[in-house]
């Protein structure tokens, strides 16, 4: 499976990237960076550093520094550390340089070079994807599938993680997310509704450290700050698996159950960043903003134990 990975590394982005790199059927064609967990300088430097550390040779293209419309939310230092990777020895000095093209152009070129076969996995704010759509709307016919980590759809009462209704990636650029979800291409959305059911506990992290080679040990080290945040602020023993769940959904969609229907994003006011799906087939008197839009797939459930086992097994050396 050929994949493009759009990311804002980020501790869980690093966990997802290693998973993708190690998975035997995944062929990573490139990495595009975006602001989010840290500013674009830091997320791009981190992506380049992670490639060197993990032995990834795919190109890295630097992407958007700012959201399309709304002011930036600022870095998530409390969650991911000031350097985005858990406050280890960074800032990282790398020897690799980014691709000459901006991320959105790199996405367009890659989809055009491999029509119909590339899965685009996006685990940060969706600005690069929205810019790619604006530059070349025909890419909607060229992509195999878009898998997004983001959003919270209230399934089982699930709310947001940066406001009562908004998830971080979507709130970081709600206008871009709305453009991506309403475009006529097949999107699967891996939101908090499922990622909060995938808890990586301390024992699992210890196994990654002890059995995952140097890269597994790095993931353990880099995740100490992140896991500390989850313990303090969320009260869970370990962390929720956000970005690696999106990678799992791309590689093993059978682990998820889906709900179809058009999706919109609230782009102003009290509920800014909220993601709302109109269930397929349902018609309302007052849903004109959803009607006549393509159905997208929202993950409604996940076989969490199998996902975690797949992650561990893929990282084991
Ligand atoms: C998402 O926000 C970021 O902090 C994580 O990397 C993940 O992509 C979870 O809400
Ligand atoms: Ca991310």
PDB file of C-alpha atoms and ligand atoms in Angstrom:
ATOM      1  CA  UNK A   1       0.000   0.000   0.000  1.00  0.00           C
ATOM      2  CA  UNK A   2       1.421   3.368  -1.052  1.00  0.00           C
ATOM      3  CA  UNK A   3       0.943   6.113   1.540  1.00  0.00           C
ATOM      4  CA  UNK A   4       1.565   9.804   2.083  1.00  0.00           C
ATOM      5  CA  UNK A   5       1.799  10.946   5.707  1.00  0.00           C
ATOM      6  CA  UNK A   6       0.775  14.509   6.626  1.00  0.00           C
ATOM      7  CA  UNK A   7       1.891  15.235  10.185  1.00  0.00           C
ATOM      8  CA  UNK A   8       2.792  17.741  12.921  1.00  0.00           C
ATOM      9  CA  UNK A   9       5.312  15.756  15.038  1.00  0.00           C
ATOM     10  CA  UNK A  10       4.385  15.500  17.968  1.00  0.00           C
ATOM     11  CA  UNK A  11       4.981  12.473  20.176  1.00  0.00           C
ATOM     12  CA  UNK A  12       2.042  10.412  18.950  1.00  0.00           C
ATOM     13  CA  UNK A  13       2.881  11.450  15.375  1.00  0.00           C
ATOM     14  CA  UNK A  14       6.338   9.916  15.937  1.00  0.00           C
ATOM     15  CA  UNK A  15       4.694   6.731  17.248  1.00  0.00           C
ATOM     16  CA  UNK A  16       2.489   6.608  14.145  1.00  0.00           C
ATOM     17  CA  UNK A  17       5.404   7.257  11.775  1.00  0.00           C
ATOM     18  CA  UNK A  18       7.447   4.391  13.195  1.00  0.00           C
ATOM     19  CA  UNK A  19       4.416   2.091  12.918  1.00  0.00           C
ATOM     20  CA  UNK A  20       3.964   3.065   9.269  1.00  0.00           C
ATOM     21  CA  UNK A  21       7.648   2.647   8.513  1.00  0.00           C
ATOM     22  CA  UNK A  22       7.874  -0.775  10.139  1.00  0.00           C
ATOM     23  CA  UNK A  23       4.648  -2.202   8.734  1.00  0.00           C
ATOM     24  CA  UNK A  24       5.513  -4.787   6.076  1.00  0.00           C
ATOM     25  CA  UNK A  25       2.818  -3.825   3.548  1.00  0.00           C
ATOM     26  CA  UNK A  26       3.210  -0.033   3.815  1.00  0.00           C
ATOM     27  CA  UNK A  27       5.271   1.913   1.300  1.00  0.00           C
ATOM     28  CA  UNK A  28       5.783   5.484   2.476  1.00  0.00           C
ATOM     29  CA  UNK A  29       6.099   7.822  -0.542  1.00  0.00           C
ATOM     30  CA  UNK A  30       6.613  11.007   1.436  1.00  0.00           C
ATOM     31  CA  UNK A  31       5.970  13.015   4.559  1.00  0.00           C
ATOM     32  CA  UNK A  32       4.420  16.471   4.586  1.00  0.00           C
ATOM     33  CA  UNK A  33       4.603  18.689   7.644  1.00  0.00           C
ATOM     34  CA  UNK A  34       2.177  21.188   9.080  1.00  0.00           C
ATOM     35  CA  UNK A  35       2.043  23.519  12.106  1.00  0.00           C
ATOM     36  CA  UNK A  36       0.124  22.078  15.049  1.00  0.00           C
ATOM     37  CA  UNK A  37       1.761  20.457  18.044  1.00  0.00           C
ATOM     38  CA  UNK A  38       4.593  22.984  17.527  1.00  0.00           C
ATOM     39  CA  UNK A  39       5.345  25.660  14.926  1.00  0.00           C
ATOM     40  CA  UNK A  40       6.245  24.644  11.387  1.00  0.00           C
ATOM     41  CA  UNK A  41      10.013  25.077  11.918  1.00  0.00           C
ATOM     42  CA  UNK A  42       9.890  22.627  14.807  1.00  0.00           C
ATOM     43  CA  UNK A  43       7.501  20.075  13.256  1.00  0.00           C
ATOM     44  CA  UNK A  44       9.556  20.023  10.040  1.00  0.00           C
ATOM     45  CA  UNK A  45      12.828  19.680  11.938  1.00  0.00           C
ATOM     46  CA  UNK A  46      11.257  16.881  13.977  1.00  0.00           C
ATOM     47  CA  UNK A  47      10.048  15.057  10.864  1.00  0.00           C
ATOM     48  CA  UNK A  48      13.531  15.228   9.341  1.00  0.00           C
ATOM     49  CA  UNK A  49      15.079  14.099  12.596  1.00  0.00           C
ATOM     50  CA  UNK A  50      12.657  11.165  12.955  1.00  0.00           C
ATOM     51  CA  UNK A  51      13.445  10.060   9.383  1.00  0.00           C
ATOM     52  CA  UNK A  52      17.163   9.975  10.171  1.00  0.00           C
ATOM     53  CA  UNK A  53      16.598   8.200  13.454  1.00  0.00           C
ATOM     54  CA  UNK A  54      14.196   5.593  12.036  1.00  0.00           C
ATOM     55  CA  UNK A  55      16.079   5.106   8.726  1.00  0.00           C
ATOM     56  CA  UNK A  56      13.282   6.508   6.566  1.00  0.00           C
ATOM     57  CA  UNK A  57      14.468   7.710   3.163  1.00  0.00           C
ATOM     58  CA  UNK A  58      11.159   9.125   1.850  1.00  0.00           C
ATOM     59  CA  UNK A  59      11.223  12.879   1.158  1.00  0.00           C
ATOM     60  CA  UNK A  60       9.910  15.400   3.685  1.00  0.00           C
ATOM     61  CA  UNK A  61       8.092  18.493   2.348  1.00  0.00           C
ATOM     62  CA  UNK A  62       7.503  21.465   4.571  1.00  0.00           C
ATOM     63  CA  UNK A  63       3.914  22.680   4.722  1.00  0.00           C
ATOM     64  CA  UNK A  64       1.637  25.351   6.114  1.00  0.00           C
ATOM     65  CA  UNK A  65       2.793  27.609   8.930  1.00  0.00           C
ATOM     66  CA  UNK A  66      -0.665  29.048   9.627  1.00  0.00           C
ATOM     67  CA  UNK A  67      -4.326  28.089   9.419  1.00  0.00           C
ATOM     68  CA  UNK A  68      -6.320  29.239   6.367  1.00  0.00           C
ATOM     69  CA  UNK A  69      -8.415  31.839   8.183  1.00  0.00           C
ATOM     70  CA  UNK A  70      -8.443  31.868  11.955  1.00  0.00           C
ATOM     71  CA  UNK A  71      -5.463  32.898  14.119  1.00  0.00           C
ATOM     72  CA  UNK A  72      -3.140  30.068  15.225  1.00  0.00           C
ATOM     73  CA  UNK A  73      -3.893  28.304  18.534  1.00  0.00           C
ATOM     74  CA  UNK A  74      -0.243  28.147  19.586  1.00  0.00           C
ATOM     75  CA  UNK A  75       1.990  25.174  20.315  1.00  0.00           C
ATOM     76  CA  UNK A  76       0.885  22.242  22.492  1.00  0.00           C
ATOM     77  CA  UNK A  77       3.969  22.359  24.750  1.00  0.00           C
ATOM     78  CA  UNK A  78       2.073  21.094  27.760  1.00  0.00           C
ATOM     79  CA  UNK A  79       1.193  17.895  25.876  1.00  0.00           C
ATOM     80  CA  UNK A  80       4.168  17.278  23.571  1.00  0.00           C
ATOM     81  CA  UNK A  81       6.954  19.360  25.147  1.00  0.00           C
ATOM     82  CA  UNK A  82       8.547  22.616  23.946  1.00  0.00           C
ATOM     83  CA  UNK A  83      10.398  20.735  21.211  1.00  0.00           C
ATOM     84  CA  UNK A  84       7.315  18.705  20.234  1.00  0.00           C
ATOM     85  CA  UNK A  85       9.090  15.457  21.082  1.00  0.00           C
ATOM     86  CA  UNK A  86       8.950  15.281  24.841  1.00  0.00           C
ATOM     87  CA  UNK A  87      11.742  17.713  25.807  1.00  0.00           C
ATOM     88  CA  UNK A  88      14.644  15.319  25.248  1.00  0.00           C
ATOM     89  CA  UNK A  89      17.904  16.644  23.874  1.00  0.00           C
ATOM     90  CA  UNK A  90      16.232  18.762  21.173  1.00  0.00           C
ATOM     91  CA  UNK A  91      16.179  21.059  19.288  1.00  0.00           C
ATOM     92  CA  UNK A  92      17.350  18.423  16.876  1.00  0.00           C
ATOM     93  CA  UNK A  93      20.105  19.179  14.410  1.00  0.00           C
ATOM     94  CA  UNK A  94      19.601  17.161  11.255  1.00  0.00           C
ATOM     95  CA  UNK A  95      21.686  16.672   8.148  1.00  0.00           C
ATOM     96  CA  UNK A  96      18.748  16.160   5.808  1.00  0.00           C
ATOM     97  CA  UNK A  97      17.068  19.029   3.973  1.00  0.00           C
ATOM     98  CA  UNK A  98      13.374  19.207   3.091  1.00  0.00           C
ATOM     99  CA  UNK A  99      12.084  18.736  -0.459  1.00  0.00           C
ATOM    100  CA  UNK A 100      12.136  21.965  -2.485  1.00  0.00           C
ATOM    101  CA  UNK A 101       8.354  21.908  -2.997  1.00  0.00           C
ATOM    102  CA  UNK A 102       5.778  23.122  -0.470  1.00  0.00           C
ATOM    103  CA  UNK A 103       3.726  20.294   1.049  1.00  0.00           C
ATOM    104  CA  UNK A 104       0.533  20.963  -0.897  1.00  0.00           C
ATOM    105  CA  UNK A 105       2.422  20.859  -4.212  1.00  0.00           C
ATOM    106  CA  UNK A 106       4.210  17.678  -3.121  1.00  0.00           C
ATOM    107  CA  UNK A 107       0.806  16.096  -2.358  1.00  0.00           C
ATOM    108  CA  UNK A 108      -0.566  17.074  -5.781  1.00  0.00           C
ATOM    109  CA  UNK A 109       2.552  15.822  -7.597  1.00  0.00           C
ATOM    110  CA  UNK A 110       2.546  12.507  -5.725  1.00  0.00           C
ATOM    111  CA  UNK A 111      -1.143  11.838  -6.385  1.00  0.00           C
ATOM    112  CA  UNK A 112      -0.637  12.715 -10.052  1.00  0.00           C
ATOM    113  CA  UNK A 113       2.395  10.420 -10.300  1.00  0.00           C
ATOM    114  CA  UNK A 114       0.492   7.446  -8.795  1.00  0.00           C
ATOM    115  CA  UNK A 115      -3.140   7.851  -9.825  1.00  0.00           C
ATOM    116  CA  UNK A 116      -5.669   5.804  -7.874  1.00  0.00           C
ATOM    117  CA  UNK A 117      -3.283   4.037  -5.523  1.00  0.00           C
ATOM    118  CA  UNK A 118      -2.136   6.472  -2.824  1.00  0.00           C
ATOM    119  CA  UNK A 119      -3.735   6.563   0.635  1.00  0.00           C
ATOM    120  CA  UNK A 120      -3.290   9.972   2.244  1.00  0.00           C
ATOM    121  CA  UNK A 121      -3.065   9.732   6.033  1.00  0.00           C
ATOM    122  CA  UNK A 122      -3.390  13.122   7.772  1.00  0.00           C
ATOM    123  CA  UNK A 123      -2.764  13.388  11.509  1.00  0.00           C
ATOM    124  CA  UNK A 124      -2.436  17.141  12.057  1.00  0.00           C
ATOM    125  CA  UNK A 125      -4.399  20.273  11.103  1.00  0.00           C
ATOM    126  CA  UNK A 126      -5.772  19.804   7.576  1.00  0.00           C
ATOM    127  CA  UNK A 127      -4.342  22.965   6.018  1.00  0.00           C
ATOM    128  CA  UNK A 128      -2.000  21.240   3.530  1.00  0.00           C
ATOM    129  CA  UNK A 129      -4.811  19.045   2.229  1.00  0.00           C
ATOM    130  CA  UNK A 130      -7.124  22.045   1.799  1.00  0.00           C
ATOM    131  CA  UNK A 131      -4.377  23.938  -0.064  1.00  0.00           C
ATOM    132  CA  UNK A 132      -3.766  20.917  -2.310  1.00  0.00           C
ATOM    133  CA  UNK A 133      -7.506  20.733  -3.094  1.00  0.00           C
ATOM    134  CA  UNK A 134      -7.573  24.448  -3.919  1.00  0.00           C
ATOM    135  CA  UNK A 135      -4.538  24.162  -6.186  1.00  0.00           C
ATOM    136  CA  UNK A 136      -5.735  21.080  -8.054  1.00  0.00           C
ATOM    137  CA  UNK A 137      -9.349  20.008  -7.395  1.00  0.00           C
ATOM    138  CA  UNK A 138      -8.857  17.001  -9.708  1.00  0.00           C
ATOM    139  CA  UNK A 139      -6.834  15.259  -6.984  1.00  0.00           C
ATOM    140  CA  UNK A 140     -10.186  14.133  -5.556  1.00  0.00           C
ATOM    141  CA  UNK A 141     -10.333  11.627  -8.436  1.00  0.00           C
ATOM    142  CA  UNK A 142      -6.709  10.540  -8.032  1.00  0.00           C
ATOM    143  CA  UNK A 143      -6.456   9.596  -4.355  1.00  0.00           C
ATOM    144  CA  UNK A 144      -7.339   6.088  -3.213  1.00  0.00           C
ATOM    145  CA  UNK A 145      -8.521   7.132   0.219  1.00  0.00           C
ATOM    146  CA  UNK A 146      -7.980   9.918   2.742  1.00  0.00           C
ATOM    147  CA  UNK A 147      -7.711   8.864   6.397  1.00  0.00           C
ATOM    148  CA  UNK A 148      -7.848  11.699   8.933  1.00  0.00           C
ATOM    149  CA  UNK A 149      -7.154  11.678  12.661  1.00  0.00           C
ATOM    150  CA  UNK A 150      -9.440  14.359  14.010  1.00  0.00           C
ATOM    151  CA  UNK A 151     -12.828  15.324  15.306  1.00  0.00           C
ATOM    152  CA  UNK A 152     -15.252  14.063  17.920  1.00  0.00           C
ATOM    153  CA  UNK A 153     -18.761  13.029  16.913  1.00  0.00           C
ATOM    154  CA  UNK A 154     -20.426  12.483  20.264  1.00  0.00           C
ATOM    155  CA  UNK A 155     -20.595   8.717  19.770  1.00  0.00           C
ATOM    156  CA  UNK A 156     -21.077   7.182  23.201  1.00  0.00           C
ATOM    157  CA  UNK A 157     -21.054  10.737  24.596  1.00  0.00           C
ATOM    158  CA  UNK A 158     -17.548  11.537  23.342  1.00  0.00           C
ATOM    159  CA  UNK A 159     -16.714  15.254  23.538  1.00  0.00           C
ATOM    160  CA  UNK A 160     -13.674  17.203  22.418  1.00  0.00           C
ATOM    161  CA  UNK A 161     -10.199  17.412  23.918  1.00  0.00           C
ATOM    162  CA  UNK A 162      -9.520  21.156  23.540  1.00  0.00           C
ATOM    163  CA  UNK A 163     -13.064  22.394  24.120  1.00  0.00           C
ATOM    164  CA  UNK A 164     -16.199  20.550  25.193  1.00  0.00           C
ATOM    165  CA  UNK A 165     -16.887  19.836  21.500  1.00  0.00           C
ATOM    166  CA  UNK A 166     -13.641  20.337  19.545  1.00  0.00           C
ATOM    167  CA  UNK A 167     -10.688  18.043  18.910  1.00  0.00           C
ATOM    168  CA  UNK A 168      -7.231  19.663  18.577  1.00  0.00           C
ATOM    169  CA  UNK A 169      -6.445  18.997  14.897  1.00  0.00           C
ATOM    170  CA  UNK A 170      -9.839  20.264  13.755  1.00  0.00           C
ATOM    171  CA  UNK A 171      -9.858  23.352  15.988  1.00  0.00           C
ATOM    172  CA  UNK A 172      -6.407  24.261  14.681  1.00  0.00           C
ATOM    173  CA  UNK A 173      -7.906  24.862  11.221  1.00  0.00           C
ATOM    174  CA  UNK A 174     -11.680  24.350  11.090  1.00  0.00           C
ATOM    175  CA  UNK A 175     -12.028  25.952   7.648  1.00  0.00           C
ATOM    176  CA  UNK A 176      -9.486  23.549   6.163  1.00  0.00           C
ATOM    177  CA  UNK A 177     -11.180  20.575   7.841  1.00  0.00           C
ATOM    178  CA  UNK A 178     -14.563  21.573   6.434  1.00  0.00           C
ATOM    179  CA  UNK A 179     -13.055  21.868   2.926  1.00  0.00           C
ATOM    180  CA  UNK A 180     -11.474  18.410   3.223  1.00  0.00           C
ATOM    181  CA  UNK A 181     -14.602  16.704   4.582  1.00  0.00           C
ATOM    182  CA  UNK A 182     -16.960  18.238   2.008  1.00  0.00           C
ATOM    183  CA  UNK A 183     -14.758  17.516  -1.029  1.00  0.00           C
ATOM    184  CA  UNK A 184     -15.817  14.686  -3.335  1.00  0.00           C
ATOM    185  CA  UNK A 185     -13.159  12.193  -2.312  1.00  0.00           C
ATOM    186  CA  UNK A 186     -13.425   9.218   0.050  1.00  0.00           C
ATOM    187  CA  UNK A 187     -12.539  10.307   3.601  1.00  0.00           C
ATOM    188  CA  UNK A 188     -12.452   8.093   6.687  1.00  0.00           C
ATOM    189  CA  UNK A 189     -12.347  10.055   9.939  1.00  0.00           C
ATOM    190  CA  UNK A 190     -10.673   8.520  12.976  1.00  0.00           C
ATOM    191  CA  UNK A 191     -11.922  10.739  15.784  1.00  0.00           C
ATOM    192  CA  UNK A 192     -11.755  10.744  19.551  1.00  0.00           C
ATOM    193  CA  UNK A 193     -14.842   8.490  19.499  1.00  0.00           C
ATOM    194  CA  UNK A 194     -12.463   5.632  18.726  1.00  0.00           C
ATOM    195  CA  UNK A 195      -9.008   6.897  19.740  1.00  0.00           C
ATOM    196  CA  UNK A 196     -10.214   7.289  23.339  1.00  0.00           C
ATOM    197  CA  UNK A 197     -11.026   3.580  23.312  1.00  0.00           C
ATOM    198  CA  UNK A 198      -7.417   2.691  22.466  1.00  0.00           C
ATOM    199  CA  UNK A 199      -5.384   3.094  25.636  1.00  0.00           C
ATOM    200  CA  UNK A 200      -1.703   2.242  25.510  1.00  0.00           C
ATOM    201  CA  UNK A 201      -0.820   1.427  29.106  1.00  0.00           C
ATOM    202  CA  UNK A 202       2.509   1.598  30.950  1.00  0.00           C
ATOM    203  CA  UNK A 203       3.218  -2.121  30.482  1.00  0.00           C
ATOM    204  CA  UNK A 204       2.826  -1.790  26.718  1.00  0.00           C
ATOM    205  CA  UNK A 205       5.238   1.182  26.659  1.00  0.00           C
ATOM    206  CA  UNK A 206       7.753  -0.877  28.640  1.00  0.00           C
ATOM    207  CA  UNK A 207       7.511  -3.720  26.138  1.00  0.00           C
ATOM    208  CA  UNK A 208       8.094  -1.245  23.288  1.00  0.00           C
ATOM    209  CA  UNK A 209      11.162   0.052  25.128  1.00  0.00           C
ATOM    210  CA  UNK A 210      12.550  -3.446  25.738  1.00  0.00           C
ATOM    211  CA  UNK A 211      11.575  -5.194  22.513  1.00  0.00           C
ATOM    212  CA  UNK A 212      11.371  -2.450  19.881  1.00  0.00           C
ATOM    213  CA  UNK A 213      15.081  -1.890  19.291  1.00  0.00           C
ATOM    214  CA  UNK A 214      16.665   1.580  19.498  1.00  0.00           C
ATOM    215  CA  UNK A 215      13.580   3.151  17.922  1.00  0.00           C
ATOM    216  CA  UNK A 216      11.259   1.530  20.476  1.00  0.00           C
ATOM    217  CA  UNK A 217      13.502   2.825  23.262  1.00  0.00           C
ATOM    218  CA  UNK A 218      13.336   6.306  21.714  1.00  0.00           C
ATOM    219  CA  UNK A 219       9.520   6.146  21.613  1.00  0.00           C
ATOM    220  CA  UNK A 220       9.503   5.228  25.283  1.00  0.00           C
ATOM    221  CA  UNK A 221      11.819   8.105  26.169  1.00  0.00           C
ATOM    222  CA  UNK A 222      10.025  10.702  24.042  1.00  0.00           C
ATOM    223  CA  UNK A 223       6.629   9.658  25.396  1.00  0.00           C
ATOM    224  CA  UNK A 224       7.453  10.272  29.112  1.00  0.00           C
ATOM    225  CA  UNK A 225       6.292  13.897  28.976  1.00  0.00           C
ATOM    226  CA  UNK A 226       3.177  12.954  26.931  1.00  0.00           C
ATOM    227  CA  UNK A 227       2.233  10.086  29.243  1.00  0.00           C
ATOM    228  CA  UNK A 228       2.814  12.412  32.212  1.00  0.00           C
ATOM    229  CA  UNK A 229       0.321  14.872  30.720  1.00  0.00           C
ATOM    230  CA  UNK A 230      -2.269  12.102  30.300  1.00  0.00           C
ATOM    231  CA  UNK A 231      -1.763  10.987  33.877  1.00  0.00           C
ATOM    232  CA  UNK A 232      -2.061  14.515  35.291  1.00  0.00           C
ATOM    233  CA  UNK A 233      -4.654  16.141  33.060  1.00  0.00           C
ATOM    234  CA  UNK A 234      -6.787  13.255  31.816  1.00  0.00           C
ATOM    235  CA  UNK A 235      -6.262  10.742  34.602  1.00  0.00           C
ATOM    236  CA  UNK A 236      -5.431   7.719  32.445  1.00  0.00           C
ATOM    237  CA  UNK A 237      -2.537   5.262  33.017  1.00  0.00           C
ATOM    238  CA  UNK A 238      -0.646   5.601  29.717  1.00  0.00           C
ATOM    239  CA  UNK A 239      -2.034   7.517  26.738  1.00  0.00           C
ATOM    240  CA  UNK A 240      -4.733   7.384  24.116  1.00  0.00           C
ATOM    241  CA  UNK A 241      -3.510   6.251  20.715  1.00  0.00           C
ATOM    242  CA  UNK A 242      -4.553   8.998  18.299  1.00  0.00           C
ATOM    243  CA  UNK A 243      -2.318   9.201  15.230  1.00  0.00           C
ATOM    244  CA  UNK A 244      -1.280   5.534  15.152  1.00  0.00           C
ATOM    245  CA  UNK A 245      -4.982   4.616  15.129  1.00  0.00           C
ATOM    246  CA  UNK A 246      -5.331   6.519  11.847  1.00  0.00           C
ATOM    247  CA  UNK A 247      -2.380   4.565  10.432  1.00  0.00           C
ATOM    248  CA  UNK A 248      -4.023   1.346  11.651  1.00  0.00           C
ATOM    249  CA  UNK A 249      -7.263   2.384   9.958  1.00  0.00           C
ATOM    250  CA  UNK A 250      -5.403   2.872   6.661  1.00  0.00           C
ATOM    251  CA  UNK A 251      -3.629  -0.481   6.919  1.00  0.00           C
ATOM    252  CA  UNK A 252      -6.337  -2.559   8.633  1.00  0.00           C
ATOM    253  CA  UNK A 253      -9.758  -0.961   8.045  1.00  0.00           C
ATOM    254  CA  UNK A 254     -11.384  -4.204   9.194  1.00  0.00           C
ATOM    255  CA  UNK A 255     -10.504  -3.247  12.803  1.00  0.00           C
ATOM    256  CA  UNK A 256     -13.020  -0.378  12.668  1.00  0.00           C
ATOM    257  CA  UNK A 257     -16.750  -0.059  12.200  1.00  0.00           C
ATOM    258  CA  UNK A 258     -17.922   2.947  10.245  1.00  0.00           C
ATOM    259  CA  UNK A 259     -20.861   5.296  10.031  1.00  0.00           C
ATOM    260  CA  UNK A 260     -21.627   6.994   6.699  1.00  0.00           C
ATOM    261  CA  UNK A 261     -22.908  10.498   6.046  1.00  0.00           C
ATOM    262  CA  UNK A 262     -21.835  14.030   5.100  1.00  0.00           C
ATOM    263  CA  UNK A 263     -19.639  15.821   7.659  1.00  0.00           C
ATOM    264  CA  UNK A 264     -19.389  19.549   8.382  1.00  0.00           C
ATOM    265  CA  UNK A 265     -17.180  21.541  10.748  1.00  0.00           C
ATOM    266  CA  UNK A 266     -18.400  24.505  12.782  1.00  0.00           C
ATOM    267  CA  UNK A 267     -16.068  27.391  11.839  1.00  0.00           C
ATOM    268  CA  UNK A 268     -17.145  30.135  14.243  1.00  0.00           C
ATOM    269  CA  UNK A 269     -18.769  30.861  17.578  1.00  0.00           C
ATOM    270  CA  UNK A 270     -19.170  28.854  20.726  1.00  0.00           C
ATOM    271  CA  UNK A 271     -18.896  25.452  19.058  1.00  0.00           C
ATOM    272  CA  UNK A 272     -15.997  26.277  16.722  1.00  0.00           C
ATOM    273  CA  UNK A 273     -14.160  23.117  15.735  1.00  0.00           C
ATOM    274  CA  UNK A 274     -17.101  20.778  16.357  1.00  0.00           C
ATOM    275  CA  UNK A 275     -17.508  18.030  13.760  1.00  0.00           C
ATOM    276  CA  UNK A 276     -21.079  16.991  12.908  1.00  0.00           C
ATOM    277  CA  UNK A 277     -22.221  14.158  10.680  1.00  0.00           C
ATOM    278  CA  UNK A 278     -25.659  13.867   9.142  1.00  0.00           C
ATOM    279  CA  UNK A 279     -26.285  10.140   9.113  1.00  0.00           C
ATOM    280  CA  UNK A 280     -26.619   8.813   5.559  1.00  0.00           C
ATOM    281  CA  UNK A 281     -30.168   8.432   4.382  1.00  0.00           C
ATOM    282  CA  UNK A 282     -31.598  10.716   7.068  1.00  0.00           C
ATOM    283  CA  UNK A 283     -33.349  13.814   5.715  1.00  0.00           C
ATOM    284  CA  UNK A 284     -34.202  16.789   7.900  1.00  0.00           C
ATOM    285  CA  UNK A 285     -36.227  19.911   7.226  1.00  0.00           C
ATOM    286  CA  UNK A 286     -33.282  22.051   8.350  1.00  0.00           C
ATOM    287  CA  UNK A 287     -30.071  20.360   7.163  1.00  0.00           C
ATOM    288  CA  UNK A 288     -29.423  22.209   3.903  1.00  0.00           C
ATOM    289  CA  UNK A 289     -25.774  22.707   4.951  1.00  0.00           C
ATOM    290  CA  UNK A 290     -25.285  18.910   4.872  1.00  0.00           C
ATOM    291  CA  UNK A 291     -27.562  17.925   1.994  1.00  0.00           C
ATOM    292  CA  UNK A 292     -26.060  17.136  -1.409  1.00  0.00           C
ATOM    293  CA  UNK A 293     -22.573  16.640   0.033  1.00  0.00           C
ATOM    294  CA  UNK A 294     -20.624  13.406  -0.321  1.00  0.00           C
ATOM    295  CA  UNK A 295     -21.000  10.750   2.360  1.00  0.00           C
ATOM    296  CA  UNK A 296     -17.828  10.332   4.408  1.00  0.00           C
ATOM    297  CA  UNK A 297     -17.038   7.552   6.847  1.00  0.00           C
ATOM    298  CA  UNK A 298     -16.747   8.242  10.568  1.00  0.00           C
ATOM    299  CA  UNK A 299     -15.210   5.571  12.775  1.00  0.00           C
ATOM    300  CA  UNK A 300     -17.825   4.523  15.312  1.00  0.00           C
ATOM    301  CA  UNK A 301     -16.044   1.621  16.995  1.00  0.00           C
ATOM    302  CA  UNK A 302     -12.674  -0.134  17.053  1.00  0.00           C
ATOM    303  CA  UNK A 303     -11.310  -3.505  18.113  1.00  0.00           C
ATOM    304  CA  UNK A 304      -8.841  -1.824  20.448  1.00  0.00           C
ATOM    305  CA  UNK A 305      -7.045  -4.924  21.743  1.00  0.00           C
ATOM    306  CA  UNK A 306      -6.282  -6.114  18.232  1.00  0.00           C
ATOM    307  CA  UNK A 307      -5.090  -2.658  17.217  1.00  0.00           C
ATOM    308  CA  UNK A 308      -2.716  -2.477  20.181  1.00  0.00           C
ATOM    309  CA  UNK A 309      -1.456  -6.000  19.485  1.00  0.00           C
ATOM    310  CA  UNK A 310      -0.827  -5.069  15.850  1.00  0.00           C
ATOM    311  CA  UNK A 311       1.110  -1.972  16.931  1.00  0.00           C
ATOM    312  CA  UNK A 312       3.264  -3.907  19.350  1.00  0.00           C
ATOM    313  CA  UNK A 313       3.896  -6.766  16.974  1.00  0.00           C
ATOM    314  CA  UNK A 314       4.844  -4.346  14.166  1.00  0.00           C
ATOM    315  CA  UNK A 315       7.368  -2.553  16.358  1.00  0.00           C
ATOM    316  CA  UNK A 316       8.898  -5.680  17.868  1.00  0.00           C
ATOM    317  CA  UNK A 317      12.463  -6.354  16.689  1.00  0.00           C
TER     318      UNK A 317
HETATM  319  C1  LIG B   1      -4.338  15.054  17.932  1.00  0.00           C
HETATM  320  O1  LIG B   1      -3.811  16.297  18.393  1.00  0.00           O
HETATM  321  C2  LIG B   1      -2.406  16.224  18.491  1.00  0.00           C
HETATM  322  O2  LIG B   1      -1.991  16.708  19.739  1.00  0.00           O
HETATM  323  C3  LIG B   1      -2.028  14.771  18.336  1.00  0.00           C
HETATM  324  O3  LIG B   1      -0.793  14.640  17.659  1.00  0.00           O
HETATM  325  C4  LIG B   1      -3.162  14.180  17.536  1.00  0.00           C
HETATM  326  O4  LIG B   1      -2.935  14.291  16.156  1.00  0.00           O
HETATM  327  C5  LIG B   1      -5.220  14.464  19.021  1.00  0.00           C
HETATM  328  O5  LIG B   1      -6.280  15.325  19.315  1.00  0.00           O
HETATM  329 CA1  LIG B   2      -0.685  14.836  15.253  1.00  0.00          CA
END
